[in-house]
Tab-separated table of C-alpha atoms in Angstrom:
chain	number	residue	atom	x	y	z
L	1	UNK	CA	16.965	6.556	0.414
L	2	UNK	CA	19.973	7.018	3.081
L	3	UNK	CA	18.257	8.828	5.855
L	4	UNK	CA	17.533	5.749	8.046
L	5	UNK	CA	21.076	5.079	7.535
L	6	UNK	CA	22.093	7.875	9.766
L	7	UNK	CA	24.384	7.354	13.069
L	8	UNK	CA	21.805	8.853	15.769
L	9	UNK	CA	22.930	9.619	19.564
L	10	UNK	CA	19.113	9.037	20.625
L	11	UNK	CA	16.077	7.192	20.266
L	12	UNK	CA	15.120	6.567	16.391
L	13	UNK	CA	11.401	7.701	14.819
L	14	UNK	CA	11.827	6.684	11.715
L	15	UNK	CA	8.880	7.930	9.490
L	16	UNK	CA	9.069	6.105	6.130
L	17	UNK	CA	7.603	7.783	2.692
L	18	UNK	CA	8.723	4.826	0.592
L	19	UNK	CA	11.801	1.980	0.800
L	20	UNK	CA	14.311	3.699	-1.477
L	21	UNK	CA	12.957	3.660	-5.103
L	22	UNK	CA	16.384	3.679	-6.870
L	23	UNK	CA	17.265	0.167	-5.248
L	24	UNK	CA	13.788	-1.064	-5.417
L	25	UNK	CA	11.475	0.372	-8.213
L	26	UNK	CA	14.903	1.092	-9.930
L	27	UNK	CA	13.222	0.718	-13.381
L	28	UNK	CA	10.554	2.843	-12.900
L	29	UNK	CA	12.518	5.273	-10.944
L	30	UNK	CA	15.034	5.679	-13.556
L	31	UNK	CA	12.409	5.323	-16.613
L	32	UNK	CA	14.194	5.753	-19.968
L	33	UNK	CA	17.748	5.920	-18.525
L	34	UNK	CA	17.002	1.999	-17.154
L	35	UNK	CA	19.851	1.387	-19.488
L	36	UNK	CA	23.257	2.216	-19.434
L	37	UNK	CA	26.119	2.358	-16.825
L	38	UNK	CA	24.487	3.859	-14.112
L	39	UNK	CA	21.848	0.830	-13.812
L	40	UNK	CA	24.444	-1.804	-14.718
L	41	UNK	CA	26.710	-0.321	-11.615
L	42	UNK	CA	23.202	-0.173	-9.566
L	43	UNK	CA	22.678	-3.942	-10.285
L	44	UNK	CA	26.315	-4.647	-9.830
L	45	UNK	CA	26.028	-3.501	-6.230
L	46	UNK	CA	22.083	-3.593	-5.115
L	47	UNK	CA	23.041	-7.171	-3.356
L	48	UNK	CA	25.280	-5.244	-0.626
L	49	UNK	CA	23.554	-2.027	-0.944
L	50	UNK	CA	20.233	-4.382	0.081
L	51	UNK	CA	22.452	-5.855	3.177
L	52	UNK	CA	22.954	-2.565	4.260
L	53	UNK	CA	19.332	-1.095	4.014
L	54	UNK	CA	17.666	-4.070	5.344
L	55	UNK	CA	20.293	-3.145	8.356
L	56	UNK	CA	19.296	0.165	8.150
L	57	UNK	CA	15.587	-0.354	8.624
L	58	UNK	CA	15.698	-2.361	11.690
L	59	UNK	CA	17.269	-0.163	13.811
L	60	UNK	CA	14.625	1.095	14.853
L	61	UNK	CA	11.699	-0.332	17.353
L	62	UNK	CA	9.624	2.618	15.657
L	63	UNK	CA	8.845	2.408	12.051
L	64	UNK	CA	6.098	4.132	9.954
L	65	UNK	CA	4.931	4.224	6.595
L	66	UNK	CA	2.622	7.296	5.381
L	67	UNK	CA	0.110	5.471	3.601
L	68	UNK	CA	-1.133	1.748	2.752
L	69	UNK	CA	0.717	1.425	-0.292
L	70	UNK	CA	3.535	2.188	1.313
L	71	UNK	CA	3.031	-0.061	4.623
L	72	UNK	CA	2.270	-2.933	1.653
L	73	UNK	CA	5.923	-2.058	0.478
L	74	UNK	CA	7.370	-2.040	3.987
L	75	UNK	CA	6.146	-5.762	4.630
L	76	UNK	CA	7.454	-6.920	1.361
L	77	UNK	CA	10.747	-5.036	1.448
L	78	UNK	CA	11.684	-5.433	5.243
L	79	UNK	CA	9.059	-7.954	6.774
L	80	UNK	CA	7.731	-5.521	9.038
L	81	UNK	CA	4.327	-6.481	9.554
L	82	UNK	CA	1.457	-4.066	11.604
L	83	UNK	CA	3.730	-0.845	10.347
L	84	UNK	CA	1.494	2.030	11.153
L	85	UNK	CA	0.088	4.090	8.882
L	86	UNK	CA	0.671	7.722	9.434
L	87	UNK	CA	-0.912	9.974	7.285
L	88	UNK	CA	1.338	13.186	5.872
L	89	UNK	CA	-0.701	16.506	5.969
L	90	UNK	CA	-1.899	19.167	3.756
L	91	UNK	CA	-0.391	22.521	4.340
L	92	UNK	CA	-3.273	24.947	2.316
L	93	UNK	CA	-4.808	27.749	4.388
L	94	UNK	CA	-7.699	28.109	3.010
L	95	UNK	CA	-8.534	31.216	4.714
L	96	UNK	CA	-5.839	32.363	4.133
L	97	UNK	CA	-5.648	35.409	1.428
L	98	UNK	CA	-5.869	34.919	-2.581
L	99	UNK	CA	-5.178	36.621	-5.868
L	100	UNK	CA	-5.463	35.599	-9.314
L	101	UNK	CA	-2.776	33.972	-11.447
L	102	UNK	CA	-2.087	36.997	-13.521
L	103	UNK	CA	-2.671	36.626	-17.562
L	104	UNK	CA	-5.750	34.500	-16.278
L	105	UNK	CA	-8.118	36.174	-14.444
L	106	UNK	CA	-10.881	35.746	-17.076
L	107	UNK	CA	-10.737	32.510	-17.748
L	108	UNK	CA	-10.865	31.511	-14.197
L	109	UNK	CA	-13.273	34.058	-12.504
L	110	UNK	CA	-15.971	32.351	-13.718
L	111	UNK	CA	-15.239	29.550	-11.929
L	112	UNK	CA	-16.129	26.549	-14.386
L	113	UNK	CA	-12.900	25.160	-15.056
L	114	UNK	CA	-11.482	21.454	-13.933
L	115	UNK	CA	-7.575	21.738	-11.785
L	116	UNK	CA	-4.810	20.037	-12.339
L	117	UNK	CA	-2.143	20.829	-10.180
L	118	UNK	CA	0.784	18.077	-10.676
L	119	UNK	CA	4.531	17.784	-11.917
L	120	UNK	CA	4.594	17.956	-15.942
L	121	UNK	CA	6.346	14.200	-16.154
L	122	UNK	CA	4.700	11.752	-18.350
L	123	UNK	CA	3.552	9.280	-15.368
L	124	UNK	CA	1.356	12.352	-14.187
L	125	UNK	CA	-1.113	11.915	-17.316
L	126	UNK	CA	-1.983	15.393	-18.351
L	127	UNK	CA	-2.213	14.893	-21.306
L	128	UNK	CA	-4.736	12.522	-20.957
L	129	UNK	CA	-6.968	15.273	-19.389
L	130	UNK	CA	-5.908	17.757	-22.345
L	131	UNK	CA	-7.199	15.261	-24.859
L	132	UNK	CA	-10.560	14.818	-22.729
L	133	UNK	CA	-10.816	18.338	-21.759
L	134	UNK	CA	-9.891	19.397	-25.919
L	135	UNK	CA	-13.186	16.741	-27.338
L	136	UNK	CA	-15.734	17.802	-24.762
L	137	UNK	CA	-14.518	21.316	-24.852
L	138	UNK	CA	-14.236	21.189	-20.902
L	139	UNK	CA	-12.287	24.219	-19.778
L	140	UNK	CA	-8.854	23.317	-18.204
L	141	UNK	CA	-6.373	24.744	-15.504
L	142	UNK	CA	-2.985	22.683	-15.249
L	143	UNK	CA	-0.270	24.291	-12.615
L	144	UNK	CA	2.876	22.631	-12.531
L	145	UNK	CA	6.104	22.546	-14.596
L	146	UNK	CA	8.280	20.040	-15.743
L	147	UNK	CA	9.972	18.685	-18.955
L	148	UNK	CA	6.677	17.896	-20.466
L	149	UNK	CA	5.146	21.310	-20.241
L	150	UNK	CA	6.182	22.222	-24.010
L	151	UNK	CA	4.460	18.986	-25.119
L	152	UNK	CA	1.276	19.564	-23.057
L	153	UNK	CA	1.117	23.508	-24.615
L	154	UNK	CA	1.530	21.937	-28.078
L	155	UNK	CA	-1.508	19.364	-27.362
L	156	UNK	CA	-3.285	22.135	-25.481
L	157	UNK	CA	-6.765	23.450	-27.318
L	158	UNK	CA	-8.505	26.493	-26.966
L	159	UNK	CA	-10.161	25.758	-23.751
L	160	UNK	CA	-6.979	24.982	-21.789
L	161	UNK	CA	-4.372	26.826	-20.108
L	162	UNK	CA	-0.726	25.880	-18.675
L	163	UNK	CA	0.949	27.923	-16.016
L	164	UNK	CA	3.698	27.621	-13.814
L	165	UNK	CA	5.204	29.311	-11.248
L	166	UNK	CA	2.637	30.489	-9.215
L	167	UNK	CA	2.535	31.728	-5.555
L	168	UNK	CA	1.040	30.209	-2.531
L	169	UNK	CA	-1.853	32.827	-2.736
L	170	UNK	CA	-2.681	32.217	-6.571
L	171	UNK	CA	-2.538	28.531	-6.075
L	172	UNK	CA	-4.805	28.835	-3.226
L	173	UNK	CA	-7.128	31.135	-5.804
L	174	UNK	CA	-6.795	27.986	-8.009
L	175	UNK	CA	-8.608	25.598	-5.908
L	176	UNK	CA	-10.960	27.850	-4.584
L	177	UNK	CA	-12.813	28.813	-7.957
L	178	UNK	CA	-12.470	25.636	-9.777
L	179	UNK	CA	-15.473	23.120	-10.909
L	180	UNK	CA	-12.963	19.997	-9.121
L	181	UNK	CA	-9.544	18.794	-9.636
L	182	UNK	CA	-8.464	15.789	-11.612
L	183	UNK	CA	-6.148	13.611	-10.044
L	184	UNK	CA	-5.029	11.306	-12.384
L	185	UNK	CA	-2.122	9.611	-12.551
L	186	UNK	CA	-0.382	7.012	-9.866
L	187	UNK	CA	0.536	8.148	-6.249
L	188	UNK	CA	1.672	6.375	-3.131
L	189	UNK	CA	0.168	9.090	-1.399
L	190	UNK	CA	-1.274	12.043	-3.510
L	191	UNK	CA	-1.426	15.314	-1.181
L	192	UNK	CA	-3.343	17.689	-4.174
L	193	UNK	CA	-7.037	15.787	-3.255
L	194	UNK	CA	-6.654	17.026	0.266
L	195	UNK	CA	-5.515	20.642	-0.612
L	196	UNK	CA	-8.613	20.214	-3.008
L	197	UNK	CA	-9.797	19.540	-0.383
L	198	UNK	CA	-9.580	22.143	2.136
L	199	UNK	CA	-11.468	24.592	-0.572
L	200	UNK	CA	-14.186	22.419	-0.079
L	201	UNK	CA	-13.935	20.635	-4.107
L	202	UNK	CA	-14.330	17.325	-5.021
L	203	UNK	CA	-11.964	15.322	-7.205
L	204	UNK	CA	-12.131	12.835	-10.101
L	205	UNK	CA	-9.079	10.349	-9.327
L	206	UNK	CA	-7.465	7.573	-10.310
L	207	UNK	CA	-8.883	4.209	-8.278
L	208	UNK	CA	-5.308	3.374	-7.291
L	209	UNK	CA	-2.811	3.692	-4.551
L	210	UNK	CA	-3.240	6.941	-2.162
L	211	UNK	CA	-6.241	7.977	-3.366
L	212	UNK	CA	-7.821	4.898	-1.721
L	213	UNK	CA	-6.673	6.541	1.755
L	214	UNK	CA	-8.168	10.142	1.189
L	215	UNK	CA	-10.761	9.909	-1.012
L	216	UNK	CA	-14.819	8.837	0.163
L	217	UNK	CA	-16.177	8.079	-3.297
L	218	UNK	CA	-19.474	9.763	-3.805
L	219	UNK	CA	-19.149	12.079	-0.748
L	220	UNK	CA	-15.539	13.874	-1.545
L	221	UNK	CA	-14.549	12.687	-5.257
L	222	UNK	CA	-15.444	10.220	-7.425
L	223	UNK	CA	-12.903	7.559	-9.340
L	224	UNK	CA	-11.974	6.744	-12.706
L	225	UNK	CA	-10.665	2.866	-12.989
L	226	UNK	CA	-8.290	3.181	-15.855
L	227	UNK	CA	-5.951	7.247	-16.354
L	228	UNK	CA	-7.632	6.977	-19.982
L	229	UNK	CA	-8.939	9.481	-22.458
L	230	UNK	CA	-12.202	7.396	-22.975
L	231	UNK	CA	-12.622	7.173	-18.871
L	232	UNK	CA	-11.924	10.857	-18.227
L	233	UNK	CA	-14.445	11.713	-21.072
L	234	UNK	CA	-17.035	9.737	-19.306
L	235	UNK	CA	-16.188	11.489	-15.512
L	236	UNK	CA	-16.091	14.543	-17.183
L	237	UNK	CA	-19.481	14.323	-18.503
L	238	UNK	CA	-20.981	12.528	-15.425
L	239	UNK	CA	-19.580	15.274	-12.885
L	240	UNK	CA	-21.884	18.219	-12.207
L	241	UNK	CA	-20.716	20.625	-9.186
L	242	UNK	CA	-23.990	20.442	-7.246
L	243	UNK	CA	-23.833	17.070	-6.391
L	244	UNK	CA	-20.899	17.707	-3.927
L	245	UNK	CA	-21.497	19.186	-0.450
L	246	UNK	CA	-18.999	21.801	-0.052
L	247	UNK	CA	-19.008	21.403	3.864
L	248	UNK	CA	-18.584	17.793	4.391
L	249	UNK	CA	-15.590	17.685	2.164
L	250	UNK	CA	-13.650	20.291	3.942
L	251	UNK	CA	-14.659	18.380	7.401
L	252	UNK	CA	-13.251	15.280	5.988
L	253	UNK	CA	-9.848	16.858	5.061
L	254	UNK	CA	-9.372	18.579	8.181
L	255	UNK	CA	-8.964	14.506	9.443
L	256	UNK	CA	-5.542	15.446	7.534
L	257	UNK	CA	-4.548	18.786	8.903
L	258	UNK	CA	-0.882	20.161	10.564
L	259	UNK	CA	-2.507	20.477	13.852
L	260	UNK	CA	-3.624	17.192	13.737
L	261	UNK	CA	-0.007	15.610	12.622
L	262	UNK	CA	1.583	17.712	14.560
L	263	UNK	CA	-0.770	16.290	17.855
L	264	UNK	CA	-0.112	12.900	16.640
L	265	UNK	CA	3.686	13.113	15.507
L	266	UNK	CA	4.164	14.191	19.555
L	267	UNK	CA	2.464	10.743	20.576
L	268	UNK	CA	4.685	8.928	18.554
L	269	UNK	CA	8.156	10.732	20.225
L	270	UNK	CA	6.552	10.643	23.521
L	271	UNK	CA	5.752	7.161	23.186
L	272	UNK	CA	9.510	6.283	22.412
L	273	UNK	CA	11.128	3.382	23.974
L	274	UNK	CA	14.382	4.163	25.664
L	275	UNK	CA	17.480	3.031	23.888
């Protein structure tokens, strides 16, 4: 929320992941804490903070969005039109070593589980996935941590496992051996479909936000129109791993590699106008 206001002694390039959520999406940002002294203070200070923020955002001639959703938000908030989109990279090296998650070796060895990689927060809709898999008796591995973990563990049936604190090698193993990734929360960008795609895995995703930037329907993933148990049940029933071309998925995801990100970033920096 403050980064583009720092004093810089050189040329400026602003790569925006979102205008400050606490300022422009404060109800969403604060959640259950949307009442009390902090929101009241923010409401009082908001006009002055917005003036400062708009000034800060216009200090650079080069302002770039990380996704289509953010491009539109920048236009709405700052009035900046035709902002380029510069997608973030994924960082999964699918060729790097892997290792099973301790205690889950038997659960994952048959490659017949769906996977969620997510912070365990209410808006991530992990509970919906657990309920859908409970209903169908489908195996689901959830990797993540957060305040919802205890609630989700209580909700989980016998075909569900939840793991926290996994290593990079263990995460790569989970991606490599899953049937598909579930990505059913609203995300401005959302990196996990690309991480799964690096291992040639398709994704079942919510048709919204940044997933529309990164998923090719019918080729790298399938969409549900609402993140509900009912929509997810239908998608899980319809999913067939044999319908997906792993090589095509890997090739698509290569367009979001770190190497391509670095190359494009260098191009932007080299083209920066002199102050």
